[in-house]
Amino acid sequence: MKIETMVLGEVRTNCYLLIQEETKEALVVDPADRADVIIRKAREEGVTLKAMLLTHGHGDHILAVADLKRELGLKVYAAQEELELLGNPDWNLSKALFGAAVTVEPDVLLFDGQEFTEAGLKIRMLSTPGHTPGGCCYYLPKEQVLFSGDTLFSGSIGRTDFPGGSLSTLVRSVKEKLLVLPEDVKVYPGHEEMTTIGREKKYNPYMG
């Protein structure tokens, strides 16, 4: 698998292309903004986009969903606990932060621990509430990579002062769902640089 990172939108959100190099199919993790840029990147890589994976429903992670769905018919995966936030522009902050009432209706609602295969990649959804009620991460065991959204960052964790946030819940999510993964798992967060599970176990100040 090959991973391409695009930093998109006003708050510099990481949008990832997960490319299955044998099948030349790809997934989009958190289509933050600029569907045209995402589509152009896929064309440059010579891959066919198959679906979108949402780590959570905040506006800065979903602004390109509608355009990608309209242009390419991509289906949307999200945690079932995030359905309400995805459908409420006030809760998902799209109205307040971007002046646009954005809602998303997922095609596939996932439950904690559910494994599925898309674009030739085997993925496990890990429910990690705290940043939002239905925040989740996507773990690819074979590739030993984790897409953590705004749950876990390099040296930090997500904000919990937005609607539905909870610091204690988020810390518990990270400790119980993420830090139990192998230490060499690479973590691709929703903002800023990549890290590893081992590094966060050792240095993340919230994990003391």
PDB file of C-alpha atoms in Angstrom:
ATOM      1  CA  MET A   1       0.000   0.000   0.000  1.00  0.00           C
ATOM      2  CA  LYS A   2       1.106   3.532  -0.771  1.00  0.00           C
ATOM      3  CA  ILE A   3      -0.046   6.560   1.232  1.00  0.00           C
ATOM      4  CA  GLU A   4      -0.263  10.042  -0.252  1.00  0.00           C
ATOM      5  CA  THR A   5      -0.930  13.021   2.020  1.00  0.00           C
ATOM      6  CA  MET A   6      -2.699  16.220   0.976  1.00  0.00           C
ATOM      7  CA  VAL A   7      -3.010  19.145   3.404  1.00  0.00           C
ATOM      8  CA  LEU A   8      -6.301  20.831   2.572  1.00  0.00           C
ATOM      9  CA  GLY A   9      -8.613  23.556   3.824  1.00  0.00           C
ATOM     10  CA  GLU A  10      -8.383  26.586   6.063  1.00  0.00           C
ATOM     11  CA  VAL A  11      -7.174  24.681   9.130  1.00  0.00           C
ATOM     12  CA  ARG A  12      -4.694  22.478   7.251  1.00  0.00           C
ATOM     13  CA  THR A  13      -6.366  19.107   7.599  1.00  0.00           C
ATOM     14  CA  ASN A  14      -4.562  15.971   6.487  1.00  0.00           C
ATOM     15  CA  CYS A  15      -6.432  14.128   3.747  1.00  0.00           C
ATOM     16  CA  TYR A  16      -4.960  10.747   2.824  1.00  0.00           C
ATOM     17  CA  LEU A  17      -5.091   8.609  -0.283  1.00  0.00           C
ATOM     18  CA  LEU A  18      -4.668   4.908   0.505  1.00  0.00           C
ATOM     19  CA  ILE A  19      -3.496   3.298  -2.694  1.00  0.00           C
ATOM     20  CA  GLN A  20      -3.588  -0.447  -3.316  1.00  0.00           C
ATOM     21  CA  GLU A  21      -0.744  -0.603  -5.803  1.00  0.00           C
ATOM     22  CA  GLU A  22      -1.673  -3.957  -7.322  1.00  0.00           C
ATOM     23  CA  THR A  23      -5.299  -3.122  -8.122  1.00  0.00           C
ATOM     24  CA  LYS A  24      -4.687   0.621  -8.668  1.00  0.00           C
ATOM     25  CA  GLU A  25      -7.673   1.382  -6.448  1.00  0.00           C
ATOM     26  CA  ALA A  26      -7.665   3.961  -3.676  1.00  0.00           C
ATOM     27  CA  LEU A  27      -9.568   5.213  -0.652  1.00  0.00           C
ATOM     28  CA  VAL A  28      -9.855   8.770   0.640  1.00  0.00           C
ATOM     29  CA  VAL A  29      -9.519   9.297   4.392  1.00  0.00           C
ATOM     30  CA  ASP A  30     -11.136  12.555   5.553  1.00  0.00           C
ATOM     31  CA  PRO A  31     -11.858  14.506   2.332  1.00  0.00           C
ATOM     32  CA  ALA A  32     -11.243  17.831   4.013  1.00  0.00           C
ATOM     33  CA  ASP A  33     -11.780  20.228   1.101  1.00  0.00           C
ATOM     34  CA  ARG A  34     -11.101  20.766  -2.600  1.00  0.00           C
ATOM     35  CA  ALA A  35     -12.540  17.712  -4.318  1.00  0.00           C
ATOM     36  CA  ASP A  36     -10.808  18.893  -7.497  1.00  0.00           C
ATOM     37  CA  VAL A  37      -7.387  18.571  -5.854  1.00  0.00           C
ATOM     38  CA  ILE A  38      -8.211  15.089  -4.556  1.00  0.00           C
ATOM     39  CA  ILE A  39      -9.454  13.935  -7.964  1.00  0.00           C
ATOM     40  CA  ARG A  40      -6.420  15.416  -9.704  1.00  0.00           C
ATOM     41  CA  LYS A  41      -4.081  13.649  -7.282  1.00  0.00           C
ATOM     42  CA  ALA A  42      -5.821  10.325  -7.943  1.00  0.00           C
ATOM     43  CA  ARG A  43      -5.430  10.846 -11.681  1.00  0.00           C
ATOM     44  CA  GLU A  44      -1.741  11.686 -11.289  1.00  0.00           C
ATOM     45  CA  GLU A  45      -1.302   8.433  -9.363  1.00  0.00           C
ATOM     46  CA  GLY A  46      -3.274   6.527 -11.995  1.00  0.00           C
ATOM     47  CA  VAL A  47      -5.761   5.123  -9.477  1.00  0.00           C
ATOM     48  CA  THR A  48      -9.524   4.756  -9.242  1.00  0.00           C
ATOM     49  CA  LEU A  49     -11.137   6.196  -6.121  1.00  0.00           C
ATOM     50  CA  LYS A  50     -13.540   3.720  -4.512  1.00  0.00           C
ATOM     51  CA  ALA A  51     -14.781   5.147  -1.192  1.00  0.00           C
ATOM     52  CA  MET A  52     -14.344   7.719   1.575  1.00  0.00           C
ATOM     53  CA  LEU A  53     -13.518   6.905   5.193  1.00  0.00           C
ATOM     54  CA  LEU A  54     -14.516   9.529   7.775  1.00  0.00           C
ATOM     55  CA  THR A  55     -12.746   9.546  11.141  1.00  0.00           C
ATOM     56  CA  HIS A  56     -15.347  11.995  12.461  1.00  0.00           C
ATOM     57  CA  GLY A  57     -17.850  14.560  11.303  1.00  0.00           C
ATOM     58  CA  HIS A  58     -16.315  17.978  11.940  1.00  0.00           C
ATOM     59  CA  GLY A  59     -16.560  20.399   9.042  1.00  0.00           C
ATOM     60  CA  ASP A  60     -12.833  20.555   8.364  1.00  0.00           C
ATOM     61  CA  HIS A  61     -12.835  16.821   7.575  1.00  0.00           C
ATOM     62  CA  ILE A  62     -15.935  16.582   5.365  1.00  0.00           C
ATOM     63  CA  LEU A  63     -16.123  19.637   3.087  1.00  0.00           C
ATOM     64  CA  ALA A  64     -15.320  17.668  -0.086  1.00  0.00           C
ATOM     65  CA  VAL A  65     -17.638  14.715   0.612  1.00  0.00           C
ATOM     66  CA  ALA A  66     -20.630  15.992  -1.352  1.00  0.00           C
ATOM     67  CA  ASP A  67     -18.573  16.919  -4.434  1.00  0.00           C
ATOM     68  CA  LEU A  68     -16.739  13.580  -4.487  1.00  0.00           C
ATOM     69  CA  LYS A  69     -20.022  11.747  -4.114  1.00  0.00           C
ATOM     70  CA  ARG A  70     -21.598  13.736  -6.923  1.00  0.00           C
ATOM     71  CA  GLU A  71     -18.597  13.554  -9.269  1.00  0.00           C
ATOM     72  CA  LEU A  72     -17.552   9.932  -8.703  1.00  0.00           C
ATOM     73  CA  GLY A  73     -20.363   8.240  -6.785  1.00  0.00           C
ATOM     74  CA  LEU A  74     -18.056   7.305  -3.909  1.00  0.00           C
ATOM     75  CA  LYS A  75     -19.684   5.693  -0.891  1.00  0.00           C
ATOM     76  CA  VAL A  76     -19.046   7.026   2.588  1.00  0.00           C
ATOM     77  CA  TYR A  77     -17.999   5.011   5.646  1.00  0.00           C
ATOM     78  CA  ALA A  78     -18.431   6.413   9.169  1.00  0.00           C
ATOM     79  CA  ALA A  79     -19.073   5.221  12.718  1.00  0.00           C
ATOM     80  CA  GLN A  80     -22.732   4.689  13.523  1.00  0.00           C
ATOM     81  CA  GLU A  81     -22.377   6.857  16.665  1.00  0.00           C
ATOM     82  CA  GLU A  82     -21.402   9.844  14.475  1.00  0.00           C
ATOM     83  CA  LEU A  83     -24.615   9.868  12.442  1.00  0.00           C
ATOM     84  CA  GLU A  84     -26.303  12.585  14.494  1.00  0.00           C
ATOM     85  CA  LEU A  85     -23.324  14.950  14.417  1.00  0.00           C
ATOM     86  CA  LEU A  86     -22.834  14.439  10.677  1.00  0.00           C
ATOM     87  CA  GLY A  87     -26.408  15.535  10.111  1.00  0.00           C
ATOM     88  CA  ASN A  88     -26.272  18.669  12.275  1.00  0.00           C
ATOM     89  CA  PRO A  89     -24.392  21.720  10.852  1.00  0.00           C
ATOM     90  CA  ASP A  90     -24.316  23.374  14.282  1.00  0.00           C
ATOM     91  CA  TRP A  91     -22.751  20.386  16.000  1.00  0.00           C
ATOM     92  CA  ASN A  92     -20.302  19.565  13.214  1.00  0.00           C
ATOM     93  CA  LEU A  93     -19.107  23.198  13.192  1.00  0.00           C
ATOM     94  CA  SER A  94     -19.407  23.602   9.429  1.00  0.00           C
ATOM     95  CA  LYS A  95     -21.786  26.532   9.844  1.00  0.00           C
ATOM     96  CA  ALA A  96     -19.748  28.312  12.518  1.00  0.00           C
ATOM     97  CA  LEU A  97     -16.294  27.772  11.035  1.00  0.00           C
ATOM     98  CA  PHE A  98     -16.931  27.835   7.305  1.00  0.00           C
ATOM     99  CA  GLY A  99     -20.273  29.611   6.884  1.00  0.00           C
ATOM    100  CA  ALA A 100     -21.750  26.625   5.046  1.00  0.00           C
ATOM    101  CA  ALA A 101     -24.302  24.210   6.479  1.00  0.00           C
ATOM    102  CA  VAL A 102     -22.696  20.894   5.532  1.00  0.00           C
ATOM    103  CA  THR A 103     -24.278  17.547   6.301  1.00  0.00           C
ATOM    104  CA  VAL A 104     -23.283  14.012   5.363  1.00  0.00           C
ATOM    105  CA  GLU A 105     -25.413  10.896   5.147  1.00  0.00           C
ATOM    106  CA  PRO A 106     -23.051   7.886   5.300  1.00  0.00           C
ATOM    107  CA  ASP A 107     -23.677   4.891   3.070  1.00  0.00           C
ATOM    108  CA  VAL A 108     -22.076   2.433   5.498  1.00  0.00           C
ATOM    109  CA  LEU A 109     -22.322   2.763   9.275  1.00  0.00           C
ATOM    110  CA  LEU A 110     -19.599   0.881  11.133  1.00  0.00           C
ATOM    111  CA  PHE A 111     -19.556  -0.540  14.656  1.00  0.00           C
ATOM    112  CA  ASP A 112     -16.554  -0.830  16.960  1.00  0.00           C
ATOM    113  CA  GLY A 113     -14.095  -3.475  15.870  1.00  0.00           C
ATOM    114  CA  GLN A 114     -15.818  -4.092  12.548  1.00  0.00           C
ATOM    115  CA  GLU A 115     -13.531  -5.345   9.802  1.00  0.00           C
ATOM    116  CA  PHE A 116     -14.229  -4.700   6.155  1.00  0.00           C
ATOM    117  CA  THR A 117     -12.405  -4.836   2.847  1.00  0.00           C
ATOM    118  CA  GLU A 118     -12.506  -1.942   0.411  1.00  0.00           C
ATOM    119  CA  ALA A 119     -10.252  -1.279  -2.581  1.00  0.00           C
ATOM    120  CA  GLY A 120      -8.435  -4.508  -1.789  1.00  0.00           C
ATOM    121  CA  LEU A 121      -7.449  -3.320   1.694  1.00  0.00           C
ATOM    122  CA  LYS A 122      -8.508  -4.991   4.944  1.00  0.00           C
ATOM    123  CA  ILE A 123      -9.478  -2.360   7.511  1.00  0.00           C
ATOM    124  CA  ARG A 124     -10.647  -2.453  11.120  1.00  0.00           C
ATOM    125  CA  MET A 125     -12.666   0.402  12.581  1.00  0.00           C
ATOM    126  CA  LEU A 126     -11.790   1.304  16.162  1.00  0.00           C
ATOM    127  CA  SER A 127     -14.342   3.427  17.994  1.00  0.00           C
ATOM    128  CA  THR A 128     -12.523   6.226  19.838  1.00  0.00           C
ATOM    129  CA  PRO A 129     -15.077   8.717  21.198  1.00  0.00           C
ATOM    130  CA  GLY A 130     -13.994  11.825  23.072  1.00  0.00           C
ATOM    131  CA  HIS A 131     -13.195  14.395  20.405  1.00  0.00           C
ATOM    132  CA  THR A 132     -16.693  13.720  19.057  1.00  0.00           C
ATOM    133  CA  PRO A 133     -19.257  11.121  20.199  1.00  0.00           C
ATOM    134  CA  GLY A 134     -18.611   8.940  17.148  1.00  0.00           C
ATOM    135  CA  GLY A 135     -14.959   9.610  16.477  1.00  0.00           C
ATOM    136  CA  CYS A 136     -13.092   6.588  15.173  1.00  0.00           C
ATOM    137  CA  CYS A 137      -9.772   5.393  13.790  1.00  0.00           C
ATOM    138  CA  TYR A 138      -9.013   3.067  10.891  1.00  0.00           C
ATOM    139  CA  TYR A 139      -6.406   0.372  11.477  1.00  0.00           C
ATOM    140  CA  LEU A 140      -4.835  -1.688   8.714  1.00  0.00           C
ATOM    141  CA  PRO A 141      -3.231  -4.658  10.514  1.00  0.00           C
ATOM    142  CA  LYS A 142      -1.303  -6.019   7.536  1.00  0.00           C
ATOM    143  CA  GLU A 143       0.254  -2.648   6.719  1.00  0.00           C
ATOM    144  CA  GLN A 144       0.645  -1.681  10.410  1.00  0.00           C
ATOM    145  CA  VAL A 145      -0.778   1.800   9.919  1.00  0.00           C
ATOM    146  CA  LEU A 146      -3.461   3.731  11.786  1.00  0.00           C
ATOM    147  CA  PHE A 147      -5.435   6.754  10.625  1.00  0.00           C
ATOM    148  CA  SER A 148      -6.301   8.517  13.855  1.00  0.00           C
ATOM    149  CA  GLY A 149      -8.238  11.596  12.758  1.00  0.00           C
ATOM    150  CA  ASP A 150      -8.387  14.064  15.643  1.00  0.00           C
ATOM    151  CA  THR A 151      -8.185  11.361  18.324  1.00  0.00           C
ATOM    152  CA  LEU A 152      -4.400  11.105  18.614  1.00  0.00           C
ATOM    153  CA  PHE A 153      -1.698  13.509  17.458  1.00  0.00           C
ATOM    154  CA  SER A 154       2.065  13.552  17.742  1.00  0.00           C
ATOM    155  CA  GLY A 155       2.538  14.533  21.373  1.00  0.00           C
ATOM    156  CA  SER A 156      -1.090  15.431  21.921  1.00  0.00           C
ATOM    157  CA  ILE A 157      -4.740  14.443  21.590  1.00  0.00           C
ATOM    158  CA  GLY A 158      -7.799  16.097  20.075  1.00  0.00           C
ATOM    159  CA  ARG A 159      -9.702  19.041  21.497  1.00  0.00           C
ATOM    160  CA  THR A 160     -12.637  18.222  23.731  1.00  0.00           C
ATOM    161  CA  ASP A 161     -14.299  21.637  24.067  1.00  0.00           C
ATOM    162  CA  PHE A 162     -16.601  21.140  21.076  1.00  0.00           C
ATOM    163  CA  PRO A 163     -20.171  19.754  21.307  1.00  0.00           C
ATOM    164  CA  GLY A 164     -20.102  16.149  22.496  1.00  0.00           C
ATOM    165  CA  GLY A 165     -16.439  16.243  23.536  1.00  0.00           C
ATOM    166  CA  SER A 166     -15.065  14.663  26.718  1.00  0.00           C
ATOM    167  CA  LEU A 167     -11.448  14.693  27.863  1.00  0.00           C
ATOM    168  CA  SER A 168     -11.774  11.664  30.137  1.00  0.00           C
ATOM    169  CA  THR A 169     -13.508   9.699  27.382  1.00  0.00           C
ATOM    170  CA  LEU A 170     -10.853  10.631  24.828  1.00  0.00           C
ATOM    171  CA  VAL A 171      -7.938   9.679  27.084  1.00  0.00           C
ATOM    172  CA  ARG A 172      -9.623   6.357  27.838  1.00  0.00           C
ATOM    173  CA  SER A 173     -10.210   5.758  24.123  1.00  0.00           C
ATOM    174  CA  VAL A 174      -6.550   6.328  23.296  1.00  0.00           C
ATOM    175  CA  LYS A 175      -5.269   4.174  26.143  1.00  0.00           C
ATOM    176  CA  GLU A 176      -7.690   1.285  25.650  1.00  0.00           C
ATOM    177  CA  LYS A 177      -7.992   1.204  21.855  1.00  0.00           C
ATOM    178  CA  LEU A 178      -4.788   2.654  20.404  1.00  0.00           C
ATOM    179  CA  LEU A 179      -1.891   2.202  22.810  1.00  0.00           C
ATOM    180  CA  VAL A 180      -2.554  -1.554  22.895  1.00  0.00           C
ATOM    181  CA  LEU A 181      -1.555  -1.766  19.223  1.00  0.00           C
ATOM    182  CA  PRO A 182       2.012  -2.800  18.275  1.00  0.00           C
ATOM    183  CA  GLU A 183       4.512  -0.047  19.034  1.00  0.00           C
ATOM    184  CA  ASP A 184       5.807   0.146  15.456  1.00  0.00           C
ATOM    185  CA  VAL A 185       2.376   0.999  14.040  1.00  0.00           C
ATOM    186  CA  LYS A 186       2.619   4.269  12.117  1.00  0.00           C
ATOM    187  CA  VAL A 187      -0.011   6.841  13.081  1.00  0.00           C
ATOM    188  CA  TYR A 188      -1.346   9.234  10.455  1.00  0.00           C
ATOM    189  CA  PRO A 189      -3.316  11.970  12.280  1.00  0.00           C
ATOM    190  CA  GLY A 190      -5.860  14.503  11.096  1.00  0.00           C
ATOM    191  CA  HIS A 191      -3.407  17.387  11.484  1.00  0.00           C
ATOM    192  CA  GLU A 192       0.362  17.842  11.543  1.00  0.00           C
ATOM    193  CA  GLU A 193       3.025  15.139  11.348  1.00  0.00           C
ATOM    194  CA  MET A 194       3.007  11.363  11.492  1.00  0.00           C
ATOM    195  CA  THR A 195       4.012   9.501  14.660  1.00  0.00           C
ATOM    196  CA  THR A 196       4.072   5.945  16.013  1.00  0.00           C
ATOM    197  CA  ILE A 197       2.235   4.129  18.789  1.00  0.00           C
ATOM    198  CA  GLY A 198       5.539   3.491  20.576  1.00  0.00           C
ATOM    199  CA  ARG A 199       6.477   7.159  20.514  1.00  0.00           C
ATOM    200  CA  GLU A 200       3.119   8.223  21.912  1.00  0.00           C
ATOM    201  CA  LYS A 201       3.231   5.604  24.684  1.00  0.00           C
ATOM    202  CA  LYS A 202       6.580   7.002  25.749  1.00  0.00           C
ATOM    203  CA  TYR A 203       6.274  10.745  25.208  1.00  0.00           C
ATOM    204  CA  ASN A 204       2.623  11.818  24.953  1.00  0.00           C
ATOM    205  CA  PRO A 205       1.951  13.929  28.079  1.00  0.00           C
ATOM    206  CA  TYR A 206      -1.720  12.913  28.167  1.00  0.00           C
ATOM    207  CA  MET A 207      -0.833   9.260  28.589  1.00  0.00           C
ATOM    208  CA  GLY A 208       0.885   9.586  31.970  1.00  0.00           C
TER     209      GLY A 208
END
